[in-house]
Amino acid sequence: MSKRNNWENKQSARERLRAERERQAKKDRTRRQLVVGGAVVAVLAVGAGIVVAVSQLGKDGKSGLNAAWEAASKKELVKPANTAGDKGTEVLIGDKNAKHTLDLYQDMRCPICSVFEQSVGDTIDKDVKDGKYKVSYHVATFLDRNFGGSGSKNALSALGAALNVSPEAFSAYNKALYSKANHPEETKDEYAKDDVLLKVANEVPALKGNKDFEKNVKDGTFDKWALTVSDEFDKAKDVTGTPTLKLNGKKLTAEDGKNVPITPEQYTKAVDAALKS
């Protein structure tokens, strides 16, 4: 072997070693960035979709319930109107006789759920109106456990108060809570405040000035129900993040086969493919 070839081989080896060190350093930086307040929030951002991952542990590995919510957990269950199931955890929007069912998994503090609703929500509303499928909502509160606070639980309880008014009020309120103008960063526990939730509700005609709705929010009428719905979400072992979408039990993804479709075009394509399979 010539001295030149020997030098080139050593140079190539050094380049490969340098590249590997850079890749490892990048992984280490990313891992450090994903550690937030002692809870790991995994963010999968490949191509079109991003998913906020579920953590079953709360701050210090505990349930994360404060005294008020511990008390609520011991109260008698009050189910909102327009729910189904023994514990009222089935929330169906649309024609109950629709042949197909879209299962939508979300957390009210989830920033990507907010982006998804802003981008794809109107498409889902149109599909439901056209009878293409009905939507079954599954709502989590794991971001309260991850970041501390009660915004996910409190917003879910308020959604129960809206559902008690009508399915249409529930859908409109869900959209308003996820709107760009209203949705807080997931680290800011704004939805723990009843006055914030009631201010957002003023954007929904069926809820604005609705004294029963307001009373149910302030009294926490559906707090126990919110905890029950959250417990039911946690039983879905194949749901690893929010938002997650399933059509007739099959997960909907973008073209990469991994991430949630985040644009109307990606979503419609995924739905049509699932209906044909």
mmCIF file of C-alpha atoms in Angstrom:
data_model
loop_
_atom_site.group_PDB
_atom_site.id
_atom_site.type_symbol
_atom_site.label_atom_id
_atom_site.label_comp_id
_atom_site.label_asym_id
_atom_site.label_seq_id
_atom_site.Cartn_x
_atom_site.Cartn_y
_atom_site.Cartn_z
ATOM 1 C CA MET A 1 0.000 0.000 0.000
ATOM 2 C CA SER A 2 1.368 3.421 -0.929
ATOM 3 C CA LYS A 3 1.960 6.125 1.636
ATOM 4 C CA ARG A 4 -0.704 8.207 -0.117
ATOM 5 C CA ASN A 5 -3.361 5.477 0.198
ATOM 6 C CA ASN A 6 -2.405 4.881 3.818
ATOM 7 C CA TRP A 7 -2.765 8.620 4.566
ATOM 8 C CA GLU A 8 -6.144 8.757 2.761
ATOM 9 C CA ASN A 9 -7.453 5.773 4.732
ATOM 10 C CA LYS A 10 -6.435 7.399 8.029
ATOM 11 C CA GLN A 11 -7.981 10.687 6.927
ATOM 12 C CA SER A 12 -11.245 8.898 6.019
ATOM 13 C CA ALA A 13 -11.314 7.142 9.372
ATOM 14 C CA ARG A 14 -10.813 10.445 11.184
ATOM 15 C CA GLU A 15 -13.675 12.003 9.188
ATOM 16 C CA ARG A 16 -16.003 9.113 10.059
ATOM 17 C CA LEU A 17 -15.059 9.397 13.734
ATOM 18 C CA ARG A 18 -15.676 13.157 13.701
ATOM 19 C CA ALA A 19 -19.082 12.700 12.034
ATOM 20 C CA GLU A 20 -20.086 10.045 14.569
ATOM 21 C CA ARG A 21 -19.070 12.315 17.472
ATOM 22 C CA GLU A 22 -21.176 15.146 16.008
ATOM 23 C CA ARG A 23 -24.187 12.845 15.643
ATOM 24 C CA GLN A 24 -23.855 11.672 19.243
ATOM 25 C CA ALA A 25 -23.475 15.243 20.518
ATOM 26 C CA LYS A 26 -26.636 16.222 18.646
ATOM 27 C CA LYS A 27 -28.533 13.307 20.216
ATOM 28 C CA ASP A 28 -27.325 14.337 23.676
ATOM 29 C CA ARG A 29 -28.425 17.943 23.130
ATOM 30 C CA THR A 30 -31.860 16.799 21.948
ATOM 31 C CA ARG A 31 -32.268 14.470 24.926
ATOM 32 C CA ARG A 32 -31.445 17.286 27.357
ATOM 33 C CA GLN A 33 -33.913 19.611 25.669
ATOM 34 C CA LEU A 34 -36.728 17.081 26.059
ATOM 35 C CA VAL A 35 -36.370 16.816 29.834
ATOM 36 C CA VAL A 36 -38.897 19.280 31.281
ATOM 37 C CA GLY A 37 -39.516 19.643 35.023
ATOM 38 C CA GLY A 38 -38.536 16.049 35.761
ATOM 39 C CA ALA A 39 -40.972 14.576 33.204
ATOM 40 C CA VAL A 40 -39.906 13.526 29.757
ATOM 41 C CA VAL A 41 -42.140 14.890 27.020
ATOM 42 C CA ALA A 42 -41.268 13.047 23.840
ATOM 43 C CA VAL A 43 -41.811 15.097 20.724
ATOM 44 C CA LEU A 44 -41.785 13.175 17.479
ATOM 45 C CA ALA A 45 -41.316 15.599 14.606
ATOM 46 C CA VAL A 46 -40.788 13.784 11.347
ATOM 47 C CA GLY A 47 -42.166 15.262 8.165
ATOM 48 C CA ALA A 48 -45.707 16.513 8.557
ATOM 49 C CA GLY A 49 -46.775 15.316 11.995
ATOM 50 C CA ILE A 50 -45.877 16.019 15.600
ATOM 51 C CA VAL A 51 -47.172 14.097 18.609
ATOM 52 C CA VAL A 52 -46.973 15.028 22.285
ATOM 53 C CA ALA A 53 -46.258 11.756 24.063
ATOM 54 C CA VAL A 54 -48.158 10.425 27.045
ATOM 55 C CA SER A 55 -46.433 10.074 30.391
ATOM 56 C CA GLN A 56 -48.221 7.973 32.986
ATOM 57 C CA LEU A 57 -46.271 9.590 35.842
ATOM 58 C CA GLY A 58 -46.839 13.011 37.272
ATOM 59 C CA LYS A 59 -44.568 15.332 39.176
ATOM 60 C CA ASP A 60 -42.405 13.267 41.559
ATOM 61 C CA GLY A 61 -44.054 10.141 40.145
ATOM 62 C CA LYS A 62 -47.386 10.867 41.850
ATOM 63 C CA SER A 63 -50.908 11.261 40.502
ATOM 64 C CA GLY A 64 -50.619 15.051 40.530
ATOM 65 C CA LEU A 65 -54.079 15.623 42.083
ATOM 66 C CA ASN A 66 -54.251 18.556 44.470
ATOM 67 C CA ALA A 67 -56.614 18.640 47.443
ATOM 68 C CA ALA A 68 -59.567 20.034 45.484
ATOM 69 C CA TRP A 69 -59.323 17.351 42.808
ATOM 70 C CA GLU A 70 -58.724 14.637 45.400
ATOM 71 C CA ALA A 71 -62.004 15.745 46.958
ATOM 72 C CA ALA A 72 -63.708 15.729 43.562
ATOM 73 C CA SER A 73 -62.534 12.167 42.961
ATOM 74 C CA LYS A 74 -64.489 11.041 46.031
ATOM 75 C CA LYS A 75 -67.751 12.744 45.043
ATOM 76 C CA GLU A 76 -70.719 11.060 43.397
ATOM 77 C CA LEU A 77 -70.392 10.900 39.610
ATOM 78 C CA VAL A 78 -72.580 13.372 37.714
ATOM 79 C CA LYS A 79 -72.731 12.584 33.992
ATOM 80 C CA PRO A 80 -73.403 15.345 31.455
ATOM 81 C CA ALA A 81 -76.383 14.987 29.171
ATOM 82 C CA ASN A 82 -75.605 13.658 25.697
ATOM 83 C CA THR A 83 -73.132 11.061 26.930
ATOM 84 C CA ALA A 84 -73.346 7.270 26.802
ATOM 85 C CA GLY A 85 -71.918 4.305 28.688
ATOM 86 C CA ASP A 86 -72.292 3.314 32.346
ATOM 87 C CA LYS A 87 -70.065 6.173 33.488
ATOM 88 C CA GLY A 88 -70.906 8.642 30.732
ATOM 89 C CA THR A 89 -67.432 8.434 29.206
ATOM 90 C CA GLU A 90 -68.687 7.879 25.662
ATOM 91 C CA VAL A 91 -68.819 11.217 23.855
ATOM 92 C CA LEU A 92 -70.119 10.831 20.307
ATOM 93 C CA ILE A 93 -70.591 13.761 17.955
ATOM 94 C CA GLY A 94 -72.532 13.293 14.730
ATOM 95 C CA ASP A 95 -75.070 10.783 13.479
ATOM 96 C CA LYS A 96 -75.043 7.899 15.963
ATOM 97 C CA ASN A 97 -76.018 5.575 13.108
ATOM 98 C CA ALA A 98 -73.078 6.593 10.913
ATOM 99 C CA LYS A 99 -71.344 3.474 9.604
ATOM 100 C CA HIS A 100 -67.821 4.652 10.413
ATOM 101 C CA THR A 101 -66.302 6.011 13.640
ATOM 102 C CA LEU A 102 -63.362 8.364 14.055
ATOM 103 C CA ASP A 103 -61.742 8.074 17.487
ATOM 104 C CA LEU A 104 -59.998 11.296 18.435
ATOM 105 C CA TYR A 105 -57.572 11.301 21.389
ATOM 106 C CA GLN A 106 -56.590 14.699 22.804
ATOM 107 C CA ASP A 107 -55.492 16.664 25.865
ATOM 108 C CA MET A 108 -56.840 20.194 26.313
ATOM 109 C CA ARG A 109 -53.362 21.583 27.129
ATOM 110 C CA CYS A 110 -51.760 19.836 24.143
ATOM 111 C CA PRO A 111 -50.259 22.422 21.728
ATOM 112 C CA ILE A 112 -50.258 20.032 18.772
ATOM 113 C CA CYS A 113 -53.914 19.196 19.376
ATOM 114 C CA SER A 114 -54.508 22.928 19.076
ATOM 115 C CA VAL A 115 -52.611 23.113 15.776
ATOM 116 C CA PHE A 116 -54.455 20.031 14.520
ATOM 117 C CA GLU A 117 -57.877 21.486 15.376
ATOM 118 C CA GLN A 118 -57.026 24.793 13.727
ATOM 119 C CA SER A 119 -55.841 23.029 10.575
ATOM 120 C CA VAL A 120 -58.123 19.988 10.239
ATOM 121 C CA GLY A 121 -61.081 20.776 12.517
ATOM 122 C CA ASP A 122 -63.241 22.315 9.793
ATOM 123 C CA THR A 123 -62.622 19.284 7.559
ATOM 124 C CA ILE A 124 -63.780 16.961 10.347
ATOM 125 C CA ASP A 125 -66.844 19.141 10.972
ATOM 126 C CA LYS A 126 -67.805 18.916 7.281
ATOM 127 C CA ASP A 127 -67.274 15.153 7.170
ATOM 128 C CA VAL A 128 -69.456 14.703 10.252
ATOM 129 C CA LYS A 129 -72.154 16.936 8.796
ATOM 130 C CA ASP A 130 -72.039 14.921 5.557
ATOM 131 C CA GLY A 131 -72.430 11.676 7.512
ATOM 132 C CA LYS A 132 -69.030 10.325 6.477
ATOM 133 C CA TYR A 133 -68.382 9.217 10.071
ATOM 134 C CA LYS A 134 -69.182 10.081 13.674
ATOM 135 C CA VAL A 135 -66.490 11.244 16.118
ATOM 136 C CA SER A 136 -65.797 9.586 19.461
ATOM 137 C CA TYR A 137 -63.799 11.881 21.759
ATOM 138 C CA HIS A 138 -61.269 10.522 24.266
ATOM 139 C CA VAL A 139 -59.794 13.273 26.419
ATOM 140 C CA ALA A 140 -56.694 12.980 28.599
ATOM 141 C CA THR A 141 -55.189 15.010 31.429
ATOM 142 C CA PHE A 142 -51.622 13.697 31.328
ATOM 143 C CA LEU A 143 -50.158 17.171 30.740
ATOM 144 C CA ASP A 144 -51.382 18.137 34.216
ATOM 145 C CA ARG A 145 -49.315 15.236 35.525
ATOM 146 C CA ASN A 146 -46.295 16.197 33.423
ATOM 147 C CA PHE A 147 -46.248 19.930 34.079
ATOM 148 C CA GLY A 148 -48.281 20.228 37.265
ATOM 149 C CA GLY A 149 -51.540 22.135 37.579
ATOM 150 C CA SER A 150 -55.113 21.319 36.650
ATOM 151 C CA GLY A 151 -55.805 23.059 33.334
ATOM 152 C CA SER A 152 -56.429 19.845 31.405
ATOM 153 C CA LYS A 153 -58.865 18.564 34.034
ATOM 154 C CA ASN A 154 -60.638 21.883 34.480
ATOM 155 C CA ALA A 155 -61.067 22.420 30.728
ATOM 156 C CA LEU A 156 -62.388 18.869 30.360
ATOM 157 C CA SER A 157 -64.892 19.509 33.159
ATOM 158 C CA ALA A 158 -66.003 22.693 31.367
ATOM 159 C CA LEU A 159 -66.362 20.713 28.140
ATOM 160 C CA GLY A 160 -68.671 18.424 30.082
ATOM 161 C CA ALA A 161 -70.733 21.458 31.044
ATOM 162 C CA ALA A 162 -70.889 22.435 27.358
ATOM 163 C CA LEU A 163 -71.888 18.899 26.359
ATOM 164 C CA ASN A 164 -74.644 19.096 28.960
ATOM 165 C CA VAL A 165 -76.037 21.983 26.890
ATOM 166 C CA SER A 166 -75.734 20.225 23.509
ATOM 167 C CA PRO A 167 -73.328 18.251 21.310
ATOM 168 C CA GLU A 168 -73.092 21.313 19.077
ATOM 169 C CA ALA A 169 -72.059 23.476 22.038
ATOM 170 C CA PHE A 170 -69.404 20.898 22.939
ATOM 171 C CA SER A 171 -67.931 20.972 19.422
ATOM 172 C CA ALA A 172 -67.958 24.757 19.207
ATOM 173 C CA TYR A 173 -66.406 25.146 22.659
ATOM 174 C CA ASN A 174 -63.734 22.560 21.894
ATOM 175 C CA LYS A 175 -62.841 24.554 18.772
ATOM 176 C CA ALA A 176 -62.746 27.829 20.733
ATOM 177 C CA LEU A 177 -60.491 26.383 23.450
ATOM 178 C CA TYR A 178 -58.042 25.169 20.804
ATOM 179 C CA SER A 179 -58.096 28.379 18.754
ATOM 180 C CA LYS A 180 -54.853 30.256 18.188
ATOM 181 C CA ALA A 181 -56.201 33.295 20.037
ATOM 182 C CA ASN A 182 -57.148 31.351 23.173
ATOM 183 C CA HIS A 183 -54.945 28.305 23.573
ATOM 184 C CA PRO A 184 -52.114 28.829 26.089
ATOM 185 C CA GLU A 185 -48.698 27.210 26.041
ATOM 186 C CA GLU A 186 -48.893 23.808 27.684
ATOM 187 C CA THR A 187 -46.559 24.990 30.464
ATOM 188 C CA LYS A 188 -48.968 27.811 31.378
ATOM 189 C CA ASP A 189 -51.888 26.546 33.446
ATOM 190 C CA GLU A 190 -54.380 29.151 32.218
ATOM 191 C CA TYR A 191 -57.275 26.723 31.848
ATOM 192 C CA ALA A 192 -57.119 26.017 35.586
ATOM 193 C CA LYS A 193 -58.887 29.385 35.955
ATOM 194 C CA ASP A 194 -62.678 29.312 35.652
ATOM 195 C CA ASP A 195 -62.813 32.935 34.541
ATOM 196 C CA VAL A 196 -60.551 32.121 31.568
ATOM 197 C CA LEU A 197 -62.773 29.194 30.559
ATOM 198 C CA LEU A 198 -65.906 31.320 30.869
ATOM 199 C CA LYS A 199 -64.360 34.109 28.806
ATOM 200 C CA VAL A 200 -63.650 31.641 25.984
ATOM 201 C CA ALA A 201 -67.205 30.290 26.312
ATOM 202 C CA ASN A 202 -68.560 33.739 25.446
ATOM 203 C CA GLU A 203 -67.478 33.023 21.864
ATOM 204 C CA VAL A 204 -70.053 30.215 21.681
ATOM 205 C CA PRO A 205 -73.613 31.571 21.298
ATOM 206 C CA ALA A 206 -75.207 28.609 23.111
ATOM 207 C CA LEU A 207 -72.928 29.195 26.123
ATOM 208 C CA LYS A 208 -72.758 32.984 26.283
ATOM 209 C CA GLY A 209 -74.934 34.158 29.178
ATOM 210 C CA ASN A 210 -75.989 30.566 29.890
ATOM 211 C CA LYS A 211 -76.406 30.584 33.686
ATOM 212 C CA ASP A 212 -76.636 26.800 34.014
ATOM 213 C CA PHE A 213 -73.416 26.343 32.087
ATOM 214 C CA GLU A 214 -71.688 29.040 34.150
ATOM 215 C CA LYS A 215 -72.863 27.492 37.421
ATOM 216 C CA ASN A 216 -71.673 24.024 36.389
ATOM 217 C CA VAL A 217 -68.227 25.389 35.525
ATOM 218 C CA LYS A 218 -67.878 27.351 38.773
ATOM 219 C CA ASP A 219 -69.294 24.544 40.931
ATOM 220 C CA GLY A 220 -67.196 21.878 39.255
ATOM 221 C CA THR A 221 -70.320 19.817 38.621
ATOM 222 C CA PHE A 222 -68.528 17.571 36.160
ATOM 223 C CA ASP A 223 -65.117 17.414 37.865
ATOM 224 C CA LYS A 224 -65.573 13.744 38.856
ATOM 225 C CA TRP A 225 -66.713 13.001 35.301
ATOM 226 C CA ALA A 226 -63.557 14.667 33.921
ATOM 227 C CA LEU A 227 -61.393 12.395 36.101
ATOM 228 C CA THR A 228 -63.395 9.370 34.957
ATOM 229 C CA VAL A 229 -62.972 10.280 31.276
ATOM 230 C CA SER A 230 -59.245 10.761 31.840
ATOM 231 C CA ASP A 231 -58.975 7.348 33.540
ATOM 232 C CA GLU A 232 -60.694 5.777 30.541
ATOM 233 C CA PHE A 233 -58.177 7.438 28.195
ATOM 234 C CA ASP A 234 -55.305 5.958 30.196
ATOM 235 C CA LYS A 235 -56.611 2.445 29.495
ATOM 236 C CA ALA A 236 -55.887 2.836 25.756
ATOM 237 C CA LYS A 237 -52.507 1.092 25.760
ATOM 238 C CA ASP A 238 -51.870 1.595 22.035
ATOM 239 C CA VAL A 239 -52.246 5.390 22.272
ATOM 240 C CA THR A 240 -48.804 6.828 22.960
ATOM 241 C CA GLY A 241 -49.439 10.508 22.310
ATOM 242 C CA THR A 242 -51.874 13.234 21.386
ATOM 243 C CA PRO A 243 -53.371 13.882 19.018
ATOM 244 C CA THR A 244 -54.028 10.309 17.930
ATOM 245 C CA LEU A 245 -56.631 9.418 15.311
ATOM 246 C CA LYS A 246 -58.241 6.075 14.549
ATOM 247 C CA LEU A 247 -60.819 5.362 11.888
ATOM 248 C CA ASN A 248 -62.703 2.154 12.579
ATOM 249 C CA GLY A 249 -59.901 1.194 14.939
ATOM 250 C CA LYS A 250 -57.069 1.809 12.467
ATOM 251 C CA LYS A 251 -54.614 4.622 13.195
ATOM 252 C CA LEU A 252 -54.528 7.454 10.669
ATOM 253 C CA THR A 253 -51.084 8.717 9.713
ATOM 254 C CA ALA A 254 -49.472 10.960 7.137
ATOM 255 C CA GLU A 255 -47.666 9.420 4.183
ATOM 256 C CA ASP A 256 -44.629 8.599 6.329
ATOM 257 C CA GLY A 257 -46.749 6.022 8.145
ATOM 258 C CA LYS A 258 -45.734 7.366 11.558
ATOM 259 C CA ASN A 259 -47.098 10.816 12.281
ATOM 260 C CA VAL A 260 -50.590 12.238 12.493
ATOM 261 C CA PRO A 261 -51.848 13.969 9.324
ATOM 262 C CA ILE A 262 -51.580 17.668 10.135
ATOM 263 C CA THR A 263 -53.007 19.297 6.984
ATOM 264 C CA PRO A 264 -56.506 18.945 5.495
ATOM 265 C CA GLU A 265 -55.022 17.317 2.396
ATOM 266 C CA GLN A 266 -53.045 14.745 4.381
ATOM 267 C CA TYR A 267 -56.028 14.060 6.597
ATOM 268 C CA THR A 268 -58.507 13.544 3.751
ATOM 269 C CA LYS A 269 -56.051 11.284 1.951
ATOM 270 C CA ALA A 270 -55.550 9.191 5.097
ATOM 271 C CA VAL A 271 -59.291 8.913 5.715
ATOM 272 C CA ASP A 272 -60.070 7.911 2.137
ATOM 273 C CA ALA A 273 -57.307 5.288 2.194
ATOM 274 C CA ALA A 274 -58.613 3.861 5.470
ATOM 275 C CA LEU A 275 -62.185 3.675 4.165
ATOM 276 C CA LYS A 276 -61.019 1.773 1.083
ATOM 277 C CA SER A 277 -58.946 -0.756 3.035
#
